[in-house]
Short mmCIF file of C-alpha atoms (C1' of nucleotides) in Angstrom, two decimals:
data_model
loop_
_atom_site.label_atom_id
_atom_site.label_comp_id
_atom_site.label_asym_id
_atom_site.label_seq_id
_atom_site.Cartn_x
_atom_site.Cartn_y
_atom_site.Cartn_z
CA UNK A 291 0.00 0.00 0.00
CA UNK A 292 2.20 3.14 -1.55
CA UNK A 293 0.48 6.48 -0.35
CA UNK A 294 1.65 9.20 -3.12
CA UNK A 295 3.62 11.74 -1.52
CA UNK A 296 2.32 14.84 -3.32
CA UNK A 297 -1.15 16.06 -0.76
CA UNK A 298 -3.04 13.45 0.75
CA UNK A 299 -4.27 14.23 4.08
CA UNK A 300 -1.66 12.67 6.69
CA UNK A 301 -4.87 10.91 8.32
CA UNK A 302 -7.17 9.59 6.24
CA UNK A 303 -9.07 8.87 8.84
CA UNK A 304 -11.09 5.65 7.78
CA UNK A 305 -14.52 6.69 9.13
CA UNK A 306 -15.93 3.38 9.59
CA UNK A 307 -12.53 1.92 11.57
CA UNK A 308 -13.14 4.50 14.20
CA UNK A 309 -16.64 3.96 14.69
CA UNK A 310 -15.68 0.31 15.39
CA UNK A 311 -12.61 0.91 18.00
CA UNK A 312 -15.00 3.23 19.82
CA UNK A 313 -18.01 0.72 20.10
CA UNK A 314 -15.77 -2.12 20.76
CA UNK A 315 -13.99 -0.10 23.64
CA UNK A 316 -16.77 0.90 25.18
CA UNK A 317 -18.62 -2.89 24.85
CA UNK A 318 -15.28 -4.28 26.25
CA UNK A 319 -16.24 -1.84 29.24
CA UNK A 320 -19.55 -3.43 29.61
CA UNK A 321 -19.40 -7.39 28.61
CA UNK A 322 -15.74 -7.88 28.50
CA UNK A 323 -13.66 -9.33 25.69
CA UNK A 324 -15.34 -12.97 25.19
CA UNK A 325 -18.79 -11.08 26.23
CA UNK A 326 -18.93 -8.58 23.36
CA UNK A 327 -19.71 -10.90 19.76
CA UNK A 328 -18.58 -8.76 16.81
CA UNK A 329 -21.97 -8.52 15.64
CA UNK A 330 -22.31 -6.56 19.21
CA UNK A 331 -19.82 -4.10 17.78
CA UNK A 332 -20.43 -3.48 14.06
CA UNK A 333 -23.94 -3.40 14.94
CA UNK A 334 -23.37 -0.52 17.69
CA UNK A 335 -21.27 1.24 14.87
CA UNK A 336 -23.42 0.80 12.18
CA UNK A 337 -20.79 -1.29 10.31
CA UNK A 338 -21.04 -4.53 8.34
CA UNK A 339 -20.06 -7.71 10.11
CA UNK A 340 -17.23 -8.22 7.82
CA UNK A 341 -15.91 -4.79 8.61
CA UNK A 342 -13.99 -6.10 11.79
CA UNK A 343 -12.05 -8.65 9.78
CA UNK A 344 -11.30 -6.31 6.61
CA UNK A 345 -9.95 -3.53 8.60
CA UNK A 346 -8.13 -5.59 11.44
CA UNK A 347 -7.64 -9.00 10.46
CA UNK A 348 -9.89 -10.34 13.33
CA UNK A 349 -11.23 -10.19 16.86
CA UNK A 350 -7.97 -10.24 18.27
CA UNK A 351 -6.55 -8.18 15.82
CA UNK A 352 -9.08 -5.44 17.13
CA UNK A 353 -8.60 -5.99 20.93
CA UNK A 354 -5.02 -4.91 20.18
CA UNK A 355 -5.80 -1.96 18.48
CA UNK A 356 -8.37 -0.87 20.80
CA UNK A 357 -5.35 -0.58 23.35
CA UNK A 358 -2.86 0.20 21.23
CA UNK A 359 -4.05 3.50 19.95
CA UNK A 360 -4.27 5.00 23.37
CA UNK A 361 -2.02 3.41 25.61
CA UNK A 362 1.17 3.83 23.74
CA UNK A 363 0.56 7.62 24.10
CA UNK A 364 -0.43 7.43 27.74
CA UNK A 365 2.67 5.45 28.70
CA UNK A 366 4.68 8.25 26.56
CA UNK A 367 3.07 10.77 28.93
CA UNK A 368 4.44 8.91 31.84
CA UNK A 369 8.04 8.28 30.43
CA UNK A 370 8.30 12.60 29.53
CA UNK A 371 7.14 13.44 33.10
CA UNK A 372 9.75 11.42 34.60
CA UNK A 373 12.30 12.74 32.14
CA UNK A 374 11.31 16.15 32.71
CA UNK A 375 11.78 15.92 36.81
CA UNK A 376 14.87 14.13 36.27
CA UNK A 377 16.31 16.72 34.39
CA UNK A 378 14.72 19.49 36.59
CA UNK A 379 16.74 17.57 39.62
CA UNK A 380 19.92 17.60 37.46
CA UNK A 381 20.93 14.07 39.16
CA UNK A 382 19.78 14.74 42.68
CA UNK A 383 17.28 12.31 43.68
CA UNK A 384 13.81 12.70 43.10
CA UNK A 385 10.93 13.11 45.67
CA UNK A 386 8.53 9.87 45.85
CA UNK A 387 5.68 12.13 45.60
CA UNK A 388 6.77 13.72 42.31
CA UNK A 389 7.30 10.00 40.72
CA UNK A 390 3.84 8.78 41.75
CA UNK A 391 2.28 11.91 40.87
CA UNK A 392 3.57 11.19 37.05
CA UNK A 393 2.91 7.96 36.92
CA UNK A 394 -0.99 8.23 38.52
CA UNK A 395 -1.76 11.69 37.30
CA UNK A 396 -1.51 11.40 34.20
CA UNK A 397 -3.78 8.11 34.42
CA UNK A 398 -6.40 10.11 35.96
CA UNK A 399 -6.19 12.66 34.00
CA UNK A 400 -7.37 10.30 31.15
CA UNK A 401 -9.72 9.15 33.22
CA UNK A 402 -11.62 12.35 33.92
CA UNK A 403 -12.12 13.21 30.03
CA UNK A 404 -15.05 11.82 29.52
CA UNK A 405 -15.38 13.90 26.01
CA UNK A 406 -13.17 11.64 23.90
CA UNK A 407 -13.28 8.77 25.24
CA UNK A 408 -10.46 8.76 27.29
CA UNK A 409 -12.39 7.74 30.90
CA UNK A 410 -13.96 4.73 28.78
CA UNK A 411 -10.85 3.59 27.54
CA UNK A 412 -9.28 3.88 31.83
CA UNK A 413 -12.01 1.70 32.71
CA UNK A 414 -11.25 -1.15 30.48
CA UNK A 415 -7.81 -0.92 31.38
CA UNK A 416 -8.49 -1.14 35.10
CA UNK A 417 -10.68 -3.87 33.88
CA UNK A 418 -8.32 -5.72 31.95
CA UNK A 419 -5.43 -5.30 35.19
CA UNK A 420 -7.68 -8.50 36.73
CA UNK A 421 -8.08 -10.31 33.01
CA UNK A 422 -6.44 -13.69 32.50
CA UNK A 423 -7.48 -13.87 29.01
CA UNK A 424 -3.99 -14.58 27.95
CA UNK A 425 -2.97 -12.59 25.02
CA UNK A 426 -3.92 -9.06 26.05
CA UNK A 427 -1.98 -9.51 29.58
CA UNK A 428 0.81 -10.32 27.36
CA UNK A 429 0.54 -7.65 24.92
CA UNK A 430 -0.13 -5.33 28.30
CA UNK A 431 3.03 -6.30 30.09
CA UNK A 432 4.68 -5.93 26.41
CA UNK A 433 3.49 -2.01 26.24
CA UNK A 434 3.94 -1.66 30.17
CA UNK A 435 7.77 -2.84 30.67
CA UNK A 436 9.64 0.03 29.45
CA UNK A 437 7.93 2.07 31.92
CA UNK A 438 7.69 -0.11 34.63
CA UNK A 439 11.64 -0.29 34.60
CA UNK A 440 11.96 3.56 35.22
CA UNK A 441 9.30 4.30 37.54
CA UNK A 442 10.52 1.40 39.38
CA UNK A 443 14.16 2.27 38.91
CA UNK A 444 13.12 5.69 40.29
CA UNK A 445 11.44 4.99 43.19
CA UNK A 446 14.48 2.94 44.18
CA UNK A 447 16.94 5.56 44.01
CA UNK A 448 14.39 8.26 45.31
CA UNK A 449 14.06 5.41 48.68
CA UNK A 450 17.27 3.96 49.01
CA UNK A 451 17.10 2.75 52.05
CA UNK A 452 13.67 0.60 51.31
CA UNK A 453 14.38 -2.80 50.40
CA UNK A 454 13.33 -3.05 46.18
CA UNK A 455 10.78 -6.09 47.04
CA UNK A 456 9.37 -3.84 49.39
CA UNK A 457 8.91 -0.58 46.99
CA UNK A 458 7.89 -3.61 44.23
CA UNK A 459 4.96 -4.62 46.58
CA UNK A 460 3.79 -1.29 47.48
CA UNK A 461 3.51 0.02 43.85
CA UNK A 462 1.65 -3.02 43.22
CA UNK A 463 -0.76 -2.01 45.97
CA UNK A 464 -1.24 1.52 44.39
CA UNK A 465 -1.98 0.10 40.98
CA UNK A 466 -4.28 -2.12 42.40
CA UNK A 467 -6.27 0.69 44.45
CA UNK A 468 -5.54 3.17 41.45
CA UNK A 469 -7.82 0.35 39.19
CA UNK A 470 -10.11 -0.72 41.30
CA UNK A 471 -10.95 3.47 41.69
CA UNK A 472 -11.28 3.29 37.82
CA UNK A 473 -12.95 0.69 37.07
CA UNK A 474 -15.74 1.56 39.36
CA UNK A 475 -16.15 5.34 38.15
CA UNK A 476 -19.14 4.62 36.21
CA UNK A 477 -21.73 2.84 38.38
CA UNK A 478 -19.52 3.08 41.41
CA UNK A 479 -18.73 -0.51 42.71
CA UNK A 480 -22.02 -1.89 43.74
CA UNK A 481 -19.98 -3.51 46.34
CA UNK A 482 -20.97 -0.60 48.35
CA UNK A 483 -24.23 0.74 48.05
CA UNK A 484 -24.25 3.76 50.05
CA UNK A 485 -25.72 6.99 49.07
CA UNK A 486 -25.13 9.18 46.16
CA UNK A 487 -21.28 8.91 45.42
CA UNK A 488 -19.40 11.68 44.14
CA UNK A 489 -17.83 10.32 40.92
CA UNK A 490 -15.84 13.85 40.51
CA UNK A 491 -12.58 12.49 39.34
CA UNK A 492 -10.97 15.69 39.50
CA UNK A 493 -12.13 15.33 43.34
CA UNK A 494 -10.39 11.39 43.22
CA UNK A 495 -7.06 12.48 42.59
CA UNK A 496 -6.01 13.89 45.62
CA UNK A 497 -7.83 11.36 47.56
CA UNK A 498 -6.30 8.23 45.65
CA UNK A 499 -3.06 10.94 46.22
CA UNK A 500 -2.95 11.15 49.56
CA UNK A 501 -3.68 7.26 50.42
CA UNK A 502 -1.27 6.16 47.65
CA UNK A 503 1.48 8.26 49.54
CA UNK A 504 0.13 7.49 53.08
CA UNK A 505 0.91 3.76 52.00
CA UNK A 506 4.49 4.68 50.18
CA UNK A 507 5.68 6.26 53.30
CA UNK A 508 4.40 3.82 56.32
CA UNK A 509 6.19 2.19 58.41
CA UNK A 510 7.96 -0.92 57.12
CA UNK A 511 6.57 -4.00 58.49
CA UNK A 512 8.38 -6.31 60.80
CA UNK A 513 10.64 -7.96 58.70
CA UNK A 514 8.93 -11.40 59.37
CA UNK A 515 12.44 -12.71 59.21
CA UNK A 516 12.58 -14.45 62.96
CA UNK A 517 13.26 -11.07 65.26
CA UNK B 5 -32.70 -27.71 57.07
CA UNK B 6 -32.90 -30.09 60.22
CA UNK B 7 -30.24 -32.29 60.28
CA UNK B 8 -30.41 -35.21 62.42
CA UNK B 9 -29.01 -35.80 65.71
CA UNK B 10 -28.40 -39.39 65.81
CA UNK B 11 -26.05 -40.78 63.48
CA UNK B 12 -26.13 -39.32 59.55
CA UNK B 13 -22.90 -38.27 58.31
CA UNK B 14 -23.71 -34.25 57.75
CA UNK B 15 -22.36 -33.96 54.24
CA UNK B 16 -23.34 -36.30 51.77
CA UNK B 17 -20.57 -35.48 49.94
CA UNK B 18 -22.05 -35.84 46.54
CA UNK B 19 -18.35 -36.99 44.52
CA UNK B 20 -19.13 -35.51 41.30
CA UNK B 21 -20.96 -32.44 42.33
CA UNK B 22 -17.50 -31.43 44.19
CA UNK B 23 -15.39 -32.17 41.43
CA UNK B 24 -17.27 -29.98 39.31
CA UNK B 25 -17.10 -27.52 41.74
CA UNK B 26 -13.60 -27.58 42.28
CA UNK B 27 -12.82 -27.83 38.54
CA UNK B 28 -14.78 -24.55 37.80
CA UNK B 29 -13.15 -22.72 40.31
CA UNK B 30 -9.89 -23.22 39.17
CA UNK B 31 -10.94 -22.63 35.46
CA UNK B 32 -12.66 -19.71 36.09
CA UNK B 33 -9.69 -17.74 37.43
CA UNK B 34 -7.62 -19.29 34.37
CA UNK B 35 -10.12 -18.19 31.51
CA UNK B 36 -13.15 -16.24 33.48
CA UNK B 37 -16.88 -17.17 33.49
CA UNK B 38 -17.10 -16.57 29.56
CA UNK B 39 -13.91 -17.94 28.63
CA UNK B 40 -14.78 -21.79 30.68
CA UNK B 41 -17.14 -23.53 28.55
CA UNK B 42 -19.29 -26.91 30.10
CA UNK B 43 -17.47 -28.86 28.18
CA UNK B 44 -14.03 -27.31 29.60
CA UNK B 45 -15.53 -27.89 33.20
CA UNK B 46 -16.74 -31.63 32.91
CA UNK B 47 -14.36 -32.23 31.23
CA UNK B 48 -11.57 -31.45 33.92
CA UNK B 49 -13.56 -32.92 36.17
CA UNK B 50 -14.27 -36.22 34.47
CA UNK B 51 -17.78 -35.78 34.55
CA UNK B 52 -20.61 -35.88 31.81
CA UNK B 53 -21.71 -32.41 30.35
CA UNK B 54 -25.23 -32.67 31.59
CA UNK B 55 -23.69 -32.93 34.96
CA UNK B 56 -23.97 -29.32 35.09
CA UNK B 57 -27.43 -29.03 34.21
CA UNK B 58 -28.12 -31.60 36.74
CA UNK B 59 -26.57 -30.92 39.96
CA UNK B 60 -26.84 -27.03 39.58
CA UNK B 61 -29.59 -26.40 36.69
CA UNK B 62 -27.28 -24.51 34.42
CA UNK B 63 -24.09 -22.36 34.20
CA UNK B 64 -25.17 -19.17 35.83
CA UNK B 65 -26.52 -21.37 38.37
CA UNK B 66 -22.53 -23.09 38.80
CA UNK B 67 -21.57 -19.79 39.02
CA UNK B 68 -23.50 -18.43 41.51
CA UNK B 69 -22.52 -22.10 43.85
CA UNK B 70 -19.05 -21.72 43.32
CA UNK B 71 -19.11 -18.57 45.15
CA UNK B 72 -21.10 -19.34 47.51
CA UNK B 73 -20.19 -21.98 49.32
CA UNK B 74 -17.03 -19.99 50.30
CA UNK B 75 -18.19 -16.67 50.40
CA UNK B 76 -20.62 -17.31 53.04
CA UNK B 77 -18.12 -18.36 55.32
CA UNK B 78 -15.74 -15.90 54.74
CA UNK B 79 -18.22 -13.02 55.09
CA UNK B 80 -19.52 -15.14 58.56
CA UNK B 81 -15.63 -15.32 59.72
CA UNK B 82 -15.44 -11.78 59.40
CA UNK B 83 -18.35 -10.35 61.10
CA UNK B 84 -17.75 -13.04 64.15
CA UNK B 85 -14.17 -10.61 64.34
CA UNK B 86 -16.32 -7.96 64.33
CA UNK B 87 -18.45 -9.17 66.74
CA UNK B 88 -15.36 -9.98 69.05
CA UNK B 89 -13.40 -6.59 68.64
CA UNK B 90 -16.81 -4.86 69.39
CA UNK B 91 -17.96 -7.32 72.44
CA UNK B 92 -14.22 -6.59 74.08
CA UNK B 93 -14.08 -2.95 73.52
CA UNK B 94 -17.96 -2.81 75.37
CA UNK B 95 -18.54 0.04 73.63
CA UNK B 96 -15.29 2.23 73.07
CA UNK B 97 -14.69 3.29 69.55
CA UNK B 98 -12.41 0.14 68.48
CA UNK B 99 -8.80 1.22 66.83
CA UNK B 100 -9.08 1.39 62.85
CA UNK B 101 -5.90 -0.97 62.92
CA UNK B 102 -8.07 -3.68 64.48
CA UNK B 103 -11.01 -2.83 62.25
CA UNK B 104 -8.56 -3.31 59.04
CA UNK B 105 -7.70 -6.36 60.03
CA UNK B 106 -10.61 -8.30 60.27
CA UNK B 107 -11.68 -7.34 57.17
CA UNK B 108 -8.54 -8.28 55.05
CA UNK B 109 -6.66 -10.57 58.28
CA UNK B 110 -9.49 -13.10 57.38
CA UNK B 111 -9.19 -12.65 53.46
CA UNK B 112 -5.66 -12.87 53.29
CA UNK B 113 -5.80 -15.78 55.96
CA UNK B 114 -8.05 -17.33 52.98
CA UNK B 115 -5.86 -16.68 50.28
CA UNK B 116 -2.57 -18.58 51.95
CA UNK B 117 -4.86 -21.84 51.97
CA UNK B 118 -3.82 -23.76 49.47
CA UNK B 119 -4.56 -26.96 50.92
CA UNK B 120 -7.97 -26.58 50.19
CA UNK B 121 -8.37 -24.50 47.39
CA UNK B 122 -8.58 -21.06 49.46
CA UNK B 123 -6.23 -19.72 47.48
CA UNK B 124 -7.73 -20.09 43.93
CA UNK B 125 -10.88 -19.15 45.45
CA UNK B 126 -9.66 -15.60 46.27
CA UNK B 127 -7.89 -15.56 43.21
CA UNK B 128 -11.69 -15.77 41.76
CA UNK B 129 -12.90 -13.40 43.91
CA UNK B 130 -10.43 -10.71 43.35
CA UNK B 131 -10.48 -10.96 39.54
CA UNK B 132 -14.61 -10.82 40.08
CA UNK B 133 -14.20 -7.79 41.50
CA UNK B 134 -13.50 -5.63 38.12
CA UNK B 135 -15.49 -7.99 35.82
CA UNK B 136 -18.60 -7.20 34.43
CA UNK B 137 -20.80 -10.02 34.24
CA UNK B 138 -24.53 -8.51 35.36
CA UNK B 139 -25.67 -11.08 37.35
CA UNK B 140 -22.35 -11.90 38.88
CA UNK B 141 -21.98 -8.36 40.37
CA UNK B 142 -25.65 -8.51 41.68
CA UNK B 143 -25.03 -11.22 43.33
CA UNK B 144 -21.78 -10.02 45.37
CA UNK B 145 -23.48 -7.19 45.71
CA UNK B 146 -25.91 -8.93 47.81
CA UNK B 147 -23.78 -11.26 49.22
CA UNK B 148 -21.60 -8.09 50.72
CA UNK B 149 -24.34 -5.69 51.34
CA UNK B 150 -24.34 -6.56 55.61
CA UNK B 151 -20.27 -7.03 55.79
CA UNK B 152 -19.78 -3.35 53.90
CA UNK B 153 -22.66 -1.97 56.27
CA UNK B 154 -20.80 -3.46 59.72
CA UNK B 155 -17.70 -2.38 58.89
CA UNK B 156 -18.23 1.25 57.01
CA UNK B 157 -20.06 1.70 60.30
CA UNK B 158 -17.39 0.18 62.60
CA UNK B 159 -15.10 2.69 60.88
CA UNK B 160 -17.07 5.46 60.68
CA UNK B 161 -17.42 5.73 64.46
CA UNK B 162 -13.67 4.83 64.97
CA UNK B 163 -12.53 7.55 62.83
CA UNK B 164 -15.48 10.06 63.66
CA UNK B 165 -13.77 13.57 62.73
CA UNK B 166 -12.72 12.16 59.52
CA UNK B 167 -15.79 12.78 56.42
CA UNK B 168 -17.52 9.82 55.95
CA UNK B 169 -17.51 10.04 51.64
CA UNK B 170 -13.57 10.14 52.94
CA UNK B 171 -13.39 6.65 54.67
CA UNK B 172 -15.47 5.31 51.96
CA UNK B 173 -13.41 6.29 48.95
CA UNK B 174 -10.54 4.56 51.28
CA UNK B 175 -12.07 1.50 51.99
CA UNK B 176 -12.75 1.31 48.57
CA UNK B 177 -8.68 2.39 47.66
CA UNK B 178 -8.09 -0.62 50.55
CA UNK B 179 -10.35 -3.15 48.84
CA UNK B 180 -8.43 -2.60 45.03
CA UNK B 181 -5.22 -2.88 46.62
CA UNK B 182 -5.83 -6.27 48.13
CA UNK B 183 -8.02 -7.37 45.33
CA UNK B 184 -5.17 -6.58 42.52
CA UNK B 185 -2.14 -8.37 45.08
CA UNK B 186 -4.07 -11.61 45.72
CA UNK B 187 -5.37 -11.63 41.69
CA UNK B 188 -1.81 -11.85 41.04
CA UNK B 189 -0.67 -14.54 43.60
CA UNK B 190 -0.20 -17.00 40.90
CA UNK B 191 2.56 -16.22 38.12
CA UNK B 192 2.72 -12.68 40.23
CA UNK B 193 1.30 -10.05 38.09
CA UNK B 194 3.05 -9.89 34.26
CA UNK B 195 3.22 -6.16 34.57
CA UNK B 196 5.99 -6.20 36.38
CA UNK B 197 8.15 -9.32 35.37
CA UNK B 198 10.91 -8.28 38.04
CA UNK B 199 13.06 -10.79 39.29
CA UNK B 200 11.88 -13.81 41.31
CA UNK B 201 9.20 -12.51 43.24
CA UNK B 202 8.47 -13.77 47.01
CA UNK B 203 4.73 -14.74 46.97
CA UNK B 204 4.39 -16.16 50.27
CA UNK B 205 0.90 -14.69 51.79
CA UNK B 206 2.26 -15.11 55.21
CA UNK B 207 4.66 -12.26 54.54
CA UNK B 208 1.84 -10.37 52.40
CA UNK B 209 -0.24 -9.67 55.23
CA UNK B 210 2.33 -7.30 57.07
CA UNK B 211 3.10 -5.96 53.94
CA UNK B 212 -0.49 -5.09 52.70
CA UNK B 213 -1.62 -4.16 56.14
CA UNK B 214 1.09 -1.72 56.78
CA UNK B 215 0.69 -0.24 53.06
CA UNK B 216 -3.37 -0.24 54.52
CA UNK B 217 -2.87 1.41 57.83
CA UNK B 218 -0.66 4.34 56.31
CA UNK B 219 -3.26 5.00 53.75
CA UNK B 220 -6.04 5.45 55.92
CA UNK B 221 -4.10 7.76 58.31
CA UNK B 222 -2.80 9.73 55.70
CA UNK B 223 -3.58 13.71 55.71
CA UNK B 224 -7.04 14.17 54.39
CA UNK B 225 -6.31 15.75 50.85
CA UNK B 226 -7.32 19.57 50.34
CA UNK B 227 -11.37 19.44 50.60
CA UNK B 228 -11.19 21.11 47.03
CA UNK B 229 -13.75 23.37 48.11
CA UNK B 230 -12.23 26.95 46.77
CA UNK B 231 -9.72 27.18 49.70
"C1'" DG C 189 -16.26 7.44 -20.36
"C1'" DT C 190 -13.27 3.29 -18.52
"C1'" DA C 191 -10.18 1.04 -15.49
"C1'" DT C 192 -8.28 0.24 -10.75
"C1'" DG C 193 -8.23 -0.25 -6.11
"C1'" DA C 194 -10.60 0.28 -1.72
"C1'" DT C 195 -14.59 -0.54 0.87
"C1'" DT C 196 -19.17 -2.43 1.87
"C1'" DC C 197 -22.56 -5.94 1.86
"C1'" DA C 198 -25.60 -10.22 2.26
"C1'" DA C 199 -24.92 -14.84 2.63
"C1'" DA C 200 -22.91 -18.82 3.96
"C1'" DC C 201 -19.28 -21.61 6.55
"C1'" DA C 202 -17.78 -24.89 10.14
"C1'" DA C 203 -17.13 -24.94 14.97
"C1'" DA C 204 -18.45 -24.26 19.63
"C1'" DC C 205 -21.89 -22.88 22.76
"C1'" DG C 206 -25.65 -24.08 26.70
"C1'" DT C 207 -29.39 -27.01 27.13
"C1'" DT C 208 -32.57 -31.04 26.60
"C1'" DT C 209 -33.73 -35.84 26.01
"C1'" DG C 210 -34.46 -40.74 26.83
"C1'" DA C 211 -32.33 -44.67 27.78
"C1'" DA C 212 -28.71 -47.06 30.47
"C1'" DA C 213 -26.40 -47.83 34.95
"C1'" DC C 214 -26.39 -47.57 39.77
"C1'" DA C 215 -28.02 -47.70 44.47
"C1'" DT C 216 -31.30 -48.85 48.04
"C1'" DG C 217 -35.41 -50.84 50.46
"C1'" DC C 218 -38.49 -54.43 50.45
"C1'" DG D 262 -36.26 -61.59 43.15
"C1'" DC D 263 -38.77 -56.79 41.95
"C1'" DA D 264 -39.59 -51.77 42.46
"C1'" DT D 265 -37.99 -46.99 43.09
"C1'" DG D 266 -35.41 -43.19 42.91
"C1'" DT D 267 -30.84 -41.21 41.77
"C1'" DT D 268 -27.08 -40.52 38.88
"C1'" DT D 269 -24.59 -41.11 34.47
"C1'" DC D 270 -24.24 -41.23 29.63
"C1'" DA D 271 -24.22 -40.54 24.39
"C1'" DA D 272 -26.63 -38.08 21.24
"C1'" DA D 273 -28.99 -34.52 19.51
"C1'" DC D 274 -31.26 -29.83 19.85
"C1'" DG D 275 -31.30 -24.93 18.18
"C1'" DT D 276 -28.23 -20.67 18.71
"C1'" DT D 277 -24.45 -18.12 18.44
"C1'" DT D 278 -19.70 -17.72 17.60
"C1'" DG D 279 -15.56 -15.88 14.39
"C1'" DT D 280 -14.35 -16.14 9.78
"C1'" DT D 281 -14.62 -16.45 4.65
"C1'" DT D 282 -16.50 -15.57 0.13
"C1'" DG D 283 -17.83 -13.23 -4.13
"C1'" DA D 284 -20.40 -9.93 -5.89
"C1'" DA D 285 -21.90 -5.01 -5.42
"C1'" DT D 286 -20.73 -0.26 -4.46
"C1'" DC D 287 -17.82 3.65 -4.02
"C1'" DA D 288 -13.86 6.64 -4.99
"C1'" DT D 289 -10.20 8.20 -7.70
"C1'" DA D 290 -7.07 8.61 -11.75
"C1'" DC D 291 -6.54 8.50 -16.40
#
DNA sequence: GTATGATTCAAACAAACGTTTGAAACATGC
DNA sequence: GCATGTTTCAAACGTTTGTTTGAATCATAC
């Protein structure tokens, strides 16, 4: 597929392989990946059945793209927040705060546009943190490593006096809070059924902010190791 | 259900109902409720496909056994805590710490059985958590509703000059924190494929509860109300 | 116009799904 | 022995699944 050089439009912007990444995201949302048929999606985008497997090659083709399109620049986000405190600390280490702030801000931030799609497309990521379906957890650890290795690699020279499985199990702990927020923004959890929530996520930041760090910083536990 | 006092074994112990049981469980967490078929399940648990259909009257109806047969007695376990912490303390506010703890002591106690299939079980029940299935969520929802009501209230008079929506939102952060660390028990979450990873529950409990405790007493966030 | 490539469409494909059926096998009490 | 109720089994049911096909439609360039 040559595309002439001379004036076409950089994106040509196939009309009907949009509509179909934005049903299918937001179906994933709702039925999950073996929930949502893909005569669920063309028929929410007013596409022909077929559609799915000309544009993407197939149902897993699709559940690819779906993440592919906005992680990659979410995770980009991430890695040129870290670079740019890094560089504003000119070597010195860098405050814990500052490091979880870039890494969880900027996934809330997504989360709170709810114009383009961008709080839809948190949700079935928090979603998909608990999914075994194989593939996409290996096609998410895939997209995630890069930036796992420097937030990780930050937080251990920002705490260096924190044993790494320690720092390891505690940013585990915020993702997992930081998705289980997420997931429940829309319909919040029925878990808990207690009054009218407020679903602000501008308002969840510095909550999930302040017990995220309240965590980071506690105490260590007793070792465990006999003493 | 009167059971009689002279001489019947209490459990029946219907062979292939367990197996089927057991089987689903552990293919549930593999593949989720969509991604097991009746044919998957029987056949792991060298049974006939109408099994299903027999013993439980369909696969909604498996579902909805598999859960609770151990729910139940987890939710039961942790109210009798409840019931102790609040009998001793004869009505002084009880400490938040000891609060915590029976509600994710007993789960993580739970989740280091895996003798008897504890383990996969929470493994199920964490994943559950963020998936969407309807009727699934309904029925945790139900199955929760007088365990989040005891505790949200134990906590809301331990902590009484901290906002209620407050303690919520952290019970909730609490809840995704544990749910995402015992989801990834088994082949410890890909995200992070970091070194050999130390996935004994025993030393998870200190960890998560001290990761717990210091997000709940963290500083309440700025109330976001213009000042 | 005609030719070329990209996209859409209705229809069909085999495979897998959950469920139902009726007969066989088993157990248990008389 | 027979009778009764429970459990297992192979086979089939009608749907729904993801994918493929070949012709129709659209756009664009010549």
């Amino acid at each position: 597929m040559l595309i002439s050089m001379t004036s076409t439009p950089p994106a040509p912007t196939n009309d009907t392989r949009d509509r179909i990444l934005d049903a299918a995201e937001r179906l994933f949302v709702e039925n999950g990946f073996d929930g949502t048929s893909m005569r669920m999606i063309t028929g929410a985008a007013n596409a022909n059945l077929a559609a799915i497997n000309y544009h993407f090659g197939g149902k897993d083709a699709l559940v690819q793209e779906v993440f592919r399109r906005r992680l990659a620049a979410l995770n980009a986000r991430r890695l040129d927040e870290l670079d740019r405190l890094e560089a504003e600390a000119a070597g010195a280490p860098l405050k814990p705060s500052r490091i979880v702030e870039a890494f969880f801000g900027t996934a809330l931030e997504l989360a709170a546009d709810t114009e383009h799609g961008g709080r839809t497309f948190m949700r079935l990521l928090a979603r998909t943190y608990n999914e075994p379906n194989a593939f996409v957890r290996q096609f998410l650890a895939e997209e995630y490593a890069e930036v796992m290795d420097r937030f990780l690699g930050a937080l251990f020279r920002a705490l260096p006096e924190v044993p790494r499985a320690e720092i390891l199990w505690r940013f585990h702990f915020m993702i997992g809070a930081m998705a289980f927020a997420i997931a429940g923004l829309g319909g919040l959890s029925e878990l808990m059924e207690v009054g009218p929530q407020d679903e602000d996520p501008a308002r969840l930041l510095p909550r999930l902010m302040s017990f995220l760090l309240g965590g980071l910083r506690a105490p260590l536990p007793d070792s465990g190791l006999q003493g």
